[in-house]
mmCIF file of C-alpha atoms and ligand atoms in Angstrom:
data_model
loop_
_atom_site.group_PDB
_atom_site.id
_atom_site.type_symbol
_atom_site.label_atom_id
_atom_site.label_comp_id
_atom_site.label_asym_id
_atom_site.label_seq_id
_atom_site.Cartn_x
_atom_site.Cartn_y
_atom_site.Cartn_z
ATOM 1 C CA MET C 16 61.684 9.615 -17.645
ATOM 2 C CA GLU C 17 59.515 9.121 -20.687
ATOM 3 C CA GLU C 18 56.412 6.996 -20.358
ATOM 4 C CA PRO C 19 56.988 3.505 -21.756
ATOM 5 C CA LEU C 20 55.097 2.827 -24.968
ATOM 6 C CA ARG C 21 52.096 0.604 -24.353
ATOM 7 C CA PRO C 22 50.981 -0.044 -27.886
ATOM 8 C CA ARG C 23 47.403 -0.552 -28.915
ATOM 9 C CA VAL C 24 47.222 -2.588 -32.073
ATOM 10 C CA ALA C 25 44.101 -3.183 -34.149
ATOM 11 C CA VAL C 26 43.870 -6.229 -36.389
ATOM 12 C CA ILE C 27 41.727 -4.862 -39.148
ATOM 13 C CA ASN C 28 40.349 -5.621 -42.604
ATOM 14 C CA GLN C 29 36.776 -4.935 -43.706
ATOM 15 C CA LYS C 30 36.673 -8.300 -45.464
ATOM 16 C CA GLY C 31 35.397 -11.257 -43.448
ATOM 17 C CA GLY C 32 37.221 -14.559 -43.254
ATOM 18 C CA VAL C 33 40.728 -13.189 -43.810
ATOM 19 C CA GLY C 34 42.196 -14.239 -40.448
ATOM 20 C CA LYS C 35 41.566 -11.179 -38.242
ATOM 21 C CA THR C 36 40.288 -13.123 -35.254
ATOM 22 C CA THR C 37 42.834 -15.914 -35.652
ATOM 23 C CA THR C 38 45.638 -13.354 -35.800
ATOM 24 C CA ALA C 39 44.342 -11.265 -32.878
ATOM 25 C CA VAL C 40 43.904 -14.338 -30.650
ATOM 26 C CA ASN C 41 47.253 -15.900 -31.470
ATOM 27 C CA LEU C 42 49.289 -12.682 -31.463
ATOM 28 C CA ALA C 43 47.801 -11.791 -28.067
ATOM 29 C CA ALA C 44 48.519 -15.316 -26.753
ATOM 30 C CA PHE C 45 52.152 -15.278 -27.859
ATOM 31 C CA LEU C 46 52.728 -11.732 -26.556
ATOM 32 C CA ALA C 47 51.364 -12.798 -23.172
ATOM 33 C CA ASP C 48 53.460 -15.969 -23.230
ATOM 34 C CA LEU C 49 56.551 -13.825 -23.823
ATOM 35 C CA GLY C 50 55.750 -11.980 -20.613
ATOM 36 C CA TYR C 51 53.901 -8.913 -21.892
ATOM 37 C CA ARG C 52 50.748 -8.084 -19.983
ATOM 38 C CA THR C 53 48.225 -8.201 -22.803
ATOM 39 C CA LEU C 54 44.588 -7.268 -23.220
ATOM 40 C CA LEU C 55 42.635 -8.737 -26.119
ATOM 41 C CA VAL C 56 39.597 -6.621 -26.980
ATOM 42 C CA ASP C 57 36.877 -8.440 -28.902
ATOM 43 C CA ALA C 58 35.289 -5.609 -30.853
ATOM 44 C CA ASP C 59 33.266 -7.820 -33.190
ATOM 45 C CA ALA C 60 29.607 -8.648 -32.510
ATOM 46 C CA GLN C 61 30.227 -12.152 -33.851
ATOM 47 C CA ALA C 62 32.322 -12.678 -30.688
ATOM 48 C CA ASN C 63 34.663 -15.134 -32.359
ATOM 49 C CA SER C 64 37.629 -14.148 -30.167
ATOM 50 C CA THR C 65 35.461 -14.530 -27.072
ATOM 51 C CA ILE C 66 34.239 -17.962 -28.160
ATOM 52 C CA SER C 67 37.802 -18.999 -29.066
ATOM 53 C CA PHE C 68 38.599 -18.848 -25.344
ATOM 54 C CA GLY C 69 35.631 -20.990 -24.420
ATOM 55 C CA ILE C 70 33.587 -18.090 -23.047
ATOM 56 C CA ASP C 71 29.841 -18.439 -23.540
ATOM 57 C CA ALA C 72 29.142 -15.120 -25.247
ATOM 58 C CA ASN C 73 25.353 -15.324 -24.884
ATOM 59 C CA SER C 74 25.463 -15.691 -21.113
ATOM 60 C CA LEU C 75 27.512 -12.519 -20.585
ATOM 61 C CA LYS C 76 25.733 -9.739 -18.727
ATOM 62 C CA GLU C 77 28.308 -7.065 -19.497
ATOM 63 C CA THR C 78 30.568 -6.938 -22.502
ATOM 64 C CA PHE C 79 32.684 -4.641 -24.649
ATOM 65 C CA TYR C 80 29.452 -2.968 -25.727
ATOM 66 C CA ASP C 81 28.709 -1.775 -22.172
ATOM 67 C CA PHE C 82 32.277 -0.562 -21.757
ATOM 68 C CA LEU C 83 31.955 1.390 -24.987
ATOM 69 C CA VAL C 84 28.539 3.000 -24.746
ATOM 70 C CA SER C 85 27.479 2.930 -21.098
ATOM 71 C CA VAL C 86 30.772 3.582 -19.366
ATOM 72 C CA THR C 87 30.814 0.276 -17.444
ATOM 73 C CA PRO C 88 34.247 -0.022 -15.767
ATOM 74 C CA LEU C 89 36.659 -2.356 -17.513
ATOM 75 C CA GLU C 90 37.209 -4.281 -14.252
ATOM 76 C CA ARG C 91 33.639 -5.547 -14.386
ATOM 77 C CA ILE C 92 34.023 -6.841 -17.916
ATOM 78 C CA ILE C 93 37.524 -8.247 -18.188
ATOM 79 C CA ARG C 94 37.996 -12.005 -17.964
ATOM 80 C CA HIS C 95 41.291 -13.698 -17.233
ATOM 81 C CA THR C 96 42.207 -16.426 -19.690
ATOM 82 C CA MET C 97 44.068 -19.730 -19.201
ATOM 83 C CA ILE C 98 47.217 -17.862 -20.236
ATOM 84 C CA ASN C 99 49.088 -15.906 -17.610
ATOM 85 C CA ASN C 100 49.246 -12.215 -18.541
ATOM 86 C CA LEU C 101 46.355 -12.461 -21.002
ATOM 87 C CA ASP C 102 42.985 -10.872 -20.268
ATOM 88 C CA ILE C 103 40.080 -10.476 -22.663
ATOM 89 C CA VAL C 104 37.278 -7.957 -23.017
ATOM 90 C CA PRO C 105 34.554 -10.264 -24.325
ATOM 91 C CA SER C 106 31.821 -9.390 -26.762
ATOM 92 C CA ASN C 107 28.447 -10.662 -27.837
ATOM 93 C CA ASP C 108 25.770 -9.766 -30.339
ATOM 94 C CA ASN C 109 24.639 -6.686 -28.360
ATOM 95 C CA LEU C 110 27.500 -4.997 -30.163
ATOM 96 C CA TYR C 111 25.497 -5.001 -33.415
ATOM 97 C CA ALA C 112 23.796 -1.868 -32.048
ATOM 98 C CA ALA C 113 27.091 -0.034 -31.578
ATOM 99 C CA ASP C 114 27.332 1.676 -34.957
ATOM 100 C CA LEU C 115 23.974 3.332 -34.435
ATOM 101 C CA ASP C 116 24.523 4.072 -30.741
ATOM 102 C CA LEU C 117 27.944 5.597 -31.275
ATOM 103 C CA SER C 118 26.558 8.134 -33.686
ATOM 104 C CA GLN C 119 23.815 9.107 -31.208
ATOM 105 C CA LEU C 120 25.842 9.484 -28.021
ATOM 106 C CA ASP C 121 25.912 13.005 -26.666
ATOM 107 C CA VAL C 122 29.650 13.596 -26.926
ATOM 108 C CA TYR C 123 31.864 16.213 -28.503
ATOM 109 C CA ASN C 124 33.594 13.870 -30.929
ATOM 110 C CA HIS C 125 32.026 10.581 -32.013
ATOM 111 C CA PHE C 126 35.270 9.150 -33.338
ATOM 112 C CA ASP C 127 37.121 9.555 -30.012
ATOM 113 C CA ILE C 128 34.785 7.493 -27.843
ATOM 114 C CA LEU C 129 36.764 4.238 -27.681
ATOM 115 C CA HIS C 130 40.074 6.109 -27.508
ATOM 116 C CA ASN C 131 38.874 8.081 -24.493
ATOM 117 C CA ARG C 132 37.305 5.049 -22.826
ATOM 118 C CA LEU C 133 40.554 3.088 -23.070
ATOM 119 C CA ASN C 134 42.602 6.074 -21.869
ATOM 120 C CA ASP C 135 40.290 6.504 -18.896
ATOM 121 C CA SER C 136 40.137 2.797 -18.051
ATOM 122 C CA GLY C 137 43.006 3.032 -15.592
ATOM 123 C CA ARG C 138 44.657 -0.128 -16.912
ATOM 124 C CA ASP C 139 48.208 -0.307 -18.145
ATOM 125 C CA TYR C 140 48.666 -3.404 -20.262
ATOM 126 C CA ASP C 141 51.906 -3.663 -22.233
ATOM 127 C CA PHE C 142 49.855 -4.468 -25.331
ATOM 128 C CA THR C 143 46.222 -4.077 -26.258
ATOM 129 C CA VAL C 144 45.186 -6.122 -29.300
ATOM 130 C CA ILE C 145 41.827 -5.268 -30.849
ATOM 131 C CA ASP C 146 39.921 -7.755 -33.029
ATOM 132 C CA SER C 147 37.779 -5.794 -35.503
ATOM 133 C CA PRO C 148 34.451 -6.369 -37.270
ATOM 134 C CA PRO C 149 34.294 -7.085 -41.007
ATOM 135 C CA HIS C 150 33.073 -3.720 -42.216
ATOM 136 C CA LEU C 151 33.961 -0.033 -42.169
ATOM 137 C CA GLY C 152 31.722 2.180 -40.045
ATOM 138 C CA PRO C 153 31.618 4.271 -36.851
ATOM 139 C CA LEU C 154 32.930 1.411 -34.699
ATOM 140 C CA THR C 155 35.851 0.651 -37.011
ATOM 141 C CA ILE C 156 36.719 4.348 -37.214
ATOM 142 C CA ASN C 157 36.685 4.419 -33.397
ATOM 143 C CA ILE C 158 39.001 1.396 -33.408
ATOM 144 C CA MET C 159 41.431 3.068 -35.818
ATOM 145 C CA ARG C 160 41.353 6.237 -33.726
ATOM 146 C CA ALA C 161 42.016 4.275 -30.532
ATOM 147 C CA ALA C 162 44.889 2.292 -32.054
ATOM 148 C CA ASP C 163 48.509 3.299 -32.370
ATOM 149 C CA GLY C 164 49.003 0.900 -35.238
ATOM 150 C CA LEU C 165 47.177 -1.450 -37.585
ATOM 151 C CA ILE C 166 47.957 -4.984 -38.648
ATOM 152 C CA VAL C 167 46.155 -5.980 -41.822
ATOM 153 C CA PRO C 168 45.690 -9.721 -42.328
ATOM 154 C CA LEU C 169 45.357 -10.603 -45.972
ATOM 155 C CA LYS C 170 44.155 -13.912 -47.342
ATOM 156 C CA ALA C 171 45.928 -14.253 -50.641
ATOM 157 C CA ASP C 172 43.043 -14.787 -53.027
ATOM 158 C CA PHE C 173 41.828 -13.157 -56.199
ATOM 159 C CA LEU C 174 39.700 -10.425 -54.569
ATOM 160 C CA ALA C 175 42.150 -9.569 -51.794
ATOM 161 C CA LEU C 176 43.830 -6.699 -53.608
ATOM 162 C CA GLN C 177 40.676 -4.720 -54.237
ATOM 163 C CA GLY C 178 39.740 -4.889 -50.551
ATOM 164 C CA LEU C 179 43.250 -3.911 -49.541
ATOM 165 C CA ALA C 180 43.183 -0.793 -51.727
ATOM 166 C CA ILE C 181 39.972 0.391 -50.016
ATOM 167 C CA LEU C 182 41.419 -0.239 -46.571
ATOM 168 C CA ILE C 183 44.647 1.637 -47.302
ATOM 169 C CA LYS C 184 42.637 4.547 -48.652
ATOM 170 C CA THR C 185 40.590 4.632 -45.431
ATOM 171 C CA PHE C 186 43.772 4.410 -43.340
ATOM 172 C CA ARG C 187 45.217 7.428 -45.184
ATOM 173 C CA ARG C 188 42.034 9.452 -44.747
ATOM 174 C CA ILE C 189 41.905 8.743 -41.033
ATOM 175 C CA LYS C 190 45.581 9.576 -40.670
ATOM 176 C CA ARG C 191 45.005 12.873 -42.465
ATOM 177 C CA ALA C 192 41.746 13.850 -40.794
ATOM 178 C CA ILE C 193 41.743 12.554 -37.232
ATOM 179 C CA HIS C 194 44.844 10.576 -36.225
ATOM 180 C CA PRO C 195 48.125 11.764 -37.792
ATOM 181 C CA ARG C 196 50.276 9.328 -35.781
ATOM 182 C CA LEU C 197 48.364 6.222 -36.839
ATOM 183 C CA CYS C 198 50.855 3.689 -38.122
ATOM 184 C CA LEU C 199 50.514 0.845 -40.595
ATOM 185 C CA LEU C 200 52.339 -1.939 -38.765
ATOM 186 C CA GLY C 201 52.231 -4.248 -41.715
ATOM 187 C CA ILE C 202 50.301 -6.659 -43.872
ATOM 188 C CA LEU C 203 50.232 -10.276 -42.716
ATOM 189 C CA ILE C 204 49.603 -12.935 -45.341
ATOM 190 C CA THR C 205 47.328 -15.618 -43.889
ATOM 191 C CA MET C 206 46.179 -19.052 -45.046
ATOM 192 C CA TYR C 207 49.120 -19.148 -47.426
ATOM 193 C CA SER C 208 49.670 -22.116 -49.734
ATOM 194 C CA ALA C 209 52.956 -21.836 -51.582
ATOM 195 C CA SER C 210 51.780 -24.554 -53.973
ATOM 196 C CA GLN C 211 48.907 -22.421 -55.302
ATOM 197 C CA ASN C 212 49.753 -20.131 -58.194
ATOM 198 C CA ILE C 213 47.073 -17.624 -57.238
ATOM 199 C CA CYS C 214 48.534 -17.319 -53.723
ATOM 200 C CA ARG C 215 52.032 -16.688 -55.031
ATOM 201 C CA ASP C 216 50.794 -14.186 -57.636
ATOM 202 C CA VAL C 217 48.795 -12.173 -55.107
ATOM 203 C CA VAL C 218 51.665 -12.126 -52.609
ATOM 204 C CA ASN C 219 54.137 -10.980 -55.296
ATOM 205 C CA ASN C 220 51.738 -8.253 -56.284
ATOM 206 C CA VAL C 221 51.193 -7.060 -52.695
ATOM 207 C CA GLU C 222 54.932 -7.120 -51.984
ATOM 208 C CA LYS C 223 55.554 -5.029 -55.089
ATOM 209 C CA ASN C 224 52.830 -2.481 -54.293
ATOM 210 C CA PHE C 225 53.457 -2.260 -50.551
ATOM 211 C CA GLU C 226 57.194 -2.657 -50.399
ATOM 212 C CA GLY C 227 58.565 -3.176 -46.913
ATOM 213 C CA LEU C 228 55.093 -3.535 -45.407
ATOM 214 C CA VAL C 229 54.522 -7.272 -45.818
ATOM 215 C CA TYR C 230 55.648 -9.494 -42.938
ATOM 216 C CA GLU C 231 58.322 -11.984 -43.959
ATOM 217 C CA ASN C 232 56.534 -14.622 -41.911
ATOM 218 C CA LYS C 233 53.462 -15.793 -43.817
ATOM 219 C CA ILE C 234 50.912 -17.862 -41.931
ATOM 220 C CA PRO C 235 50.356 -21.161 -43.754
ATOM 221 C CA MET C 236 47.001 -22.794 -44.315
ATOM 222 C CA ASN C 237 47.044 -25.139 -41.339
ATOM 223 C CA VAL C 238 44.363 -27.399 -39.929
ATOM 224 C CA THR C 239 45.639 -27.122 -36.345
ATOM 225 C CA VAL C 240 45.128 -23.349 -36.483
ATOM 226 C CA ALA C 241 41.613 -23.831 -37.845
ATOM 227 C CA GLU C 242 40.540 -26.356 -35.204
ATOM 228 C CA SER C 243 42.057 -24.609 -32.145
ATOM 229 C CA PRO C 244 38.950 -22.481 -31.393
ATOM 230 C CA SER C 245 36.830 -25.624 -31.159
ATOM 231 C CA PHE C 246 39.122 -26.723 -28.314
ATOM 232 C CA SER C 247 38.744 -23.255 -26.714
ATOM 233 C CA LEU C 248 42.500 -22.773 -26.998
ATOM 234 C CA PRO C 249 44.943 -20.593 -28.913
ATOM 235 C CA VAL C 250 47.108 -22.675 -31.253
ATOM 236 C CA MET C 251 50.060 -22.132 -28.913
ATOM 237 C CA LEU C 252 48.368 -24.478 -26.424
ATOM 238 C CA HIS C 253 46.361 -26.715 -28.751
ATOM 239 C CA GLY C 254 49.212 -27.597 -31.134
ATOM 240 C CA PRO C 255 52.421 -25.890 -30.058
ATOM 241 C CA LYS C 256 54.523 -27.783 -32.600
ATOM 242 C CA SER C 257 52.180 -27.290 -35.556
ATOM 243 C CA ALA C 258 53.358 -25.283 -38.558
ATOM 244 C CA GLY C 259 50.706 -22.675 -37.762
ATOM 245 C CA ALA C 260 51.810 -22.214 -34.148
ATOM 246 C CA LEU C 261 55.475 -21.931 -35.134
ATOM 247 C CA LYS C 262 54.682 -19.294 -37.763
ATOM 248 C CA TYR C 263 52.433 -17.279 -35.469
ATOM 249 C CA LYS C 264 55.278 -17.268 -32.947
ATOM 250 C CA ASP C 265 57.800 -16.113 -35.588
ATOM 251 C CA PHE C 266 55.350 -13.459 -36.738
ATOM 252 C CA THR C 267 54.948 -12.242 -33.138
ATOM 253 C CA LEU C 268 58.728 -11.904 -32.798
ATOM 254 C CA GLU C 269 58.932 -10.075 -36.144
ATOM 255 C CA PHE C 270 56.121 -7.765 -34.984
ATOM 256 C CA LEU C 271 58.013 -7.056 -31.731
ATOM 257 C CA ARG C 272 61.191 -6.190 -33.648
ATOM 258 C CA LYS C 273 59.390 -3.470 -35.555
ATOM 259 C CA VAL C 274 56.586 -2.134 -33.372
ATOM 260 C CA TYR C 275 58.342 0.188 -30.944
ATOM 261 C CA GLY C 276 60.582 1.767 -33.595
ATOM 262 C CA ALA C 277 57.664 2.248 -35.972
ATOM 263 C CA LEU C 278 55.525 3.935 -33.312
ATOM 264 C CA GLU C 279 58.318 6.174 -32.067
ATOM 265 C CA ASN C 280 58.915 7.428 -35.593
ATOM 266 C CA ALA C 281 55.218 7.901 -36.391
HETATM 267 N N1 LIG H 310 46.197 -20.274 -41.053
HETATM 268 C C1 LIG H 310 44.986 -20.825 -41.149
HETATM 269 N N2 LIG H 310 44.848 -22.085 -41.608
HETATM 270 C C2 LIG H 310 43.627 -22.669 -41.729
HETATM 271 N N3 LIG H 310 42.481 -22.038 -41.426
HETATM 272 C C3 LIG H 310 42.546 -20.786 -40.964
HETATM 273 C C4 LIG H 310 43.790 -20.102 -40.799
HETATM 274 N N4 LIG H 310 43.537 -18.850 -40.345
HETATM 275 C C5 LIG H 310 42.201 -18.751 -40.208
HETATM 276 N N5 LIG H 310 41.594 -19.905 -40.585
HETATM 277 C C6 LIG H 310 40.153 -20.188 -40.592
HETATM 278 O O1 LIG H 310 39.544 -19.323 -41.543
HETATM 279 C C7 LIG H 310 38.298 -18.835 -41.061
HETATM 280 C C8 LIG H 310 38.319 -17.311 -41.012
HETATM 281 O O2 LIG H 310 39.316 -16.873 -40.094
HETATM 282 P P1 LIG H 310 39.013 -15.716 -39.043
HETATM 283 O O3 LIG H 310 40.243 -15.512 -38.247
HETATM 284 O O4 LIG H 310 37.763 -16.014 -38.284
HETATM 285 O O5 LIG H 310 38.782 -14.502 -40.027
HETATM 286 P P2 LIG H 310 38.054 -13.078 -39.768
HETATM 287 O O6 LIG H 310 38.163 -12.779 -38.315
HETATM 288 O O7 LIG H 310 38.831 -12.132 -40.620
HETATM 289 O O8 LIG H 310 36.653 -13.224 -40.236
HETATM 290 C C9 LIG H 310 38.107 -19.464 -39.702
HETATM 291 O O9 LIG H 310 37.317 -20.599 -39.831
HETATM 292 C C10 LIG H 310 39.500 -19.830 -39.269
HETATM 293 O O10 LIG H 310 39.539 -20.924 -38.367
HETATM 294 MG MG1 LIG H 311 36.666 -12.296 -36.923
#
């Protein structure tokens, strides 16, 4: 029998403040709630995913950084969350050293480090969701190499398109040079306000240029989503009936409808 697919998905965009962390946290929470054993990897030194679950990042002795560069076993680092089926690999600001360290490690291929670490970790989550830092560098290339597919959150504002073009170019280069099966699992519009002309214009433009790649479910600008991290909860638990929670759930279901097929055909 063929091995079941256990997708690794990176939520990625080199721009900050576009909804990467919010999407990673809430996608992972809904996947776990649907019964999928899910691992959320906080691969950003700002540790926003970690903090969103109420974990005190500064007090952590071992984090994603140690897993990545000093081969600390995942078991020592993983924390269970308040959601059944959802574990997190927390981060803290030690990870700021990673870009430099990765390029100095004595290994055959510096882009395969995270990929190999995850493969060797001995864990078999149904989904691994990786929250990425807001820049392109050795760590983000490692994340793209380790992932089967990418979700690109896009905040529909004036400068979004320029950033998106750079990201797609990088995706294509990585696909060509180091990871031919890497899949673009779609662009997710975040912080959407249908009443704003600029939002509608940008979304129309993205849908025209990236036909078939934009998720039908757009995440609205929603205060309950924004305040959930301050309650140390995903929006699913903090405001399950809020517009933001409902849309993140619909997005998760839309993601599930496409992910396995997309990866099998990659
Ligand atoms: N749908 C939303 N509605 C309102 N605020 C949001 C929404 N999504 C994200 N935010 C807020 O926008 C800011 C940036 O989001 P975040 O997920 O941290 O982006 P990134 O990880 O890309 O830097 C955060 O303060 C977050 O709470
Ligand atoms: Mg973030």
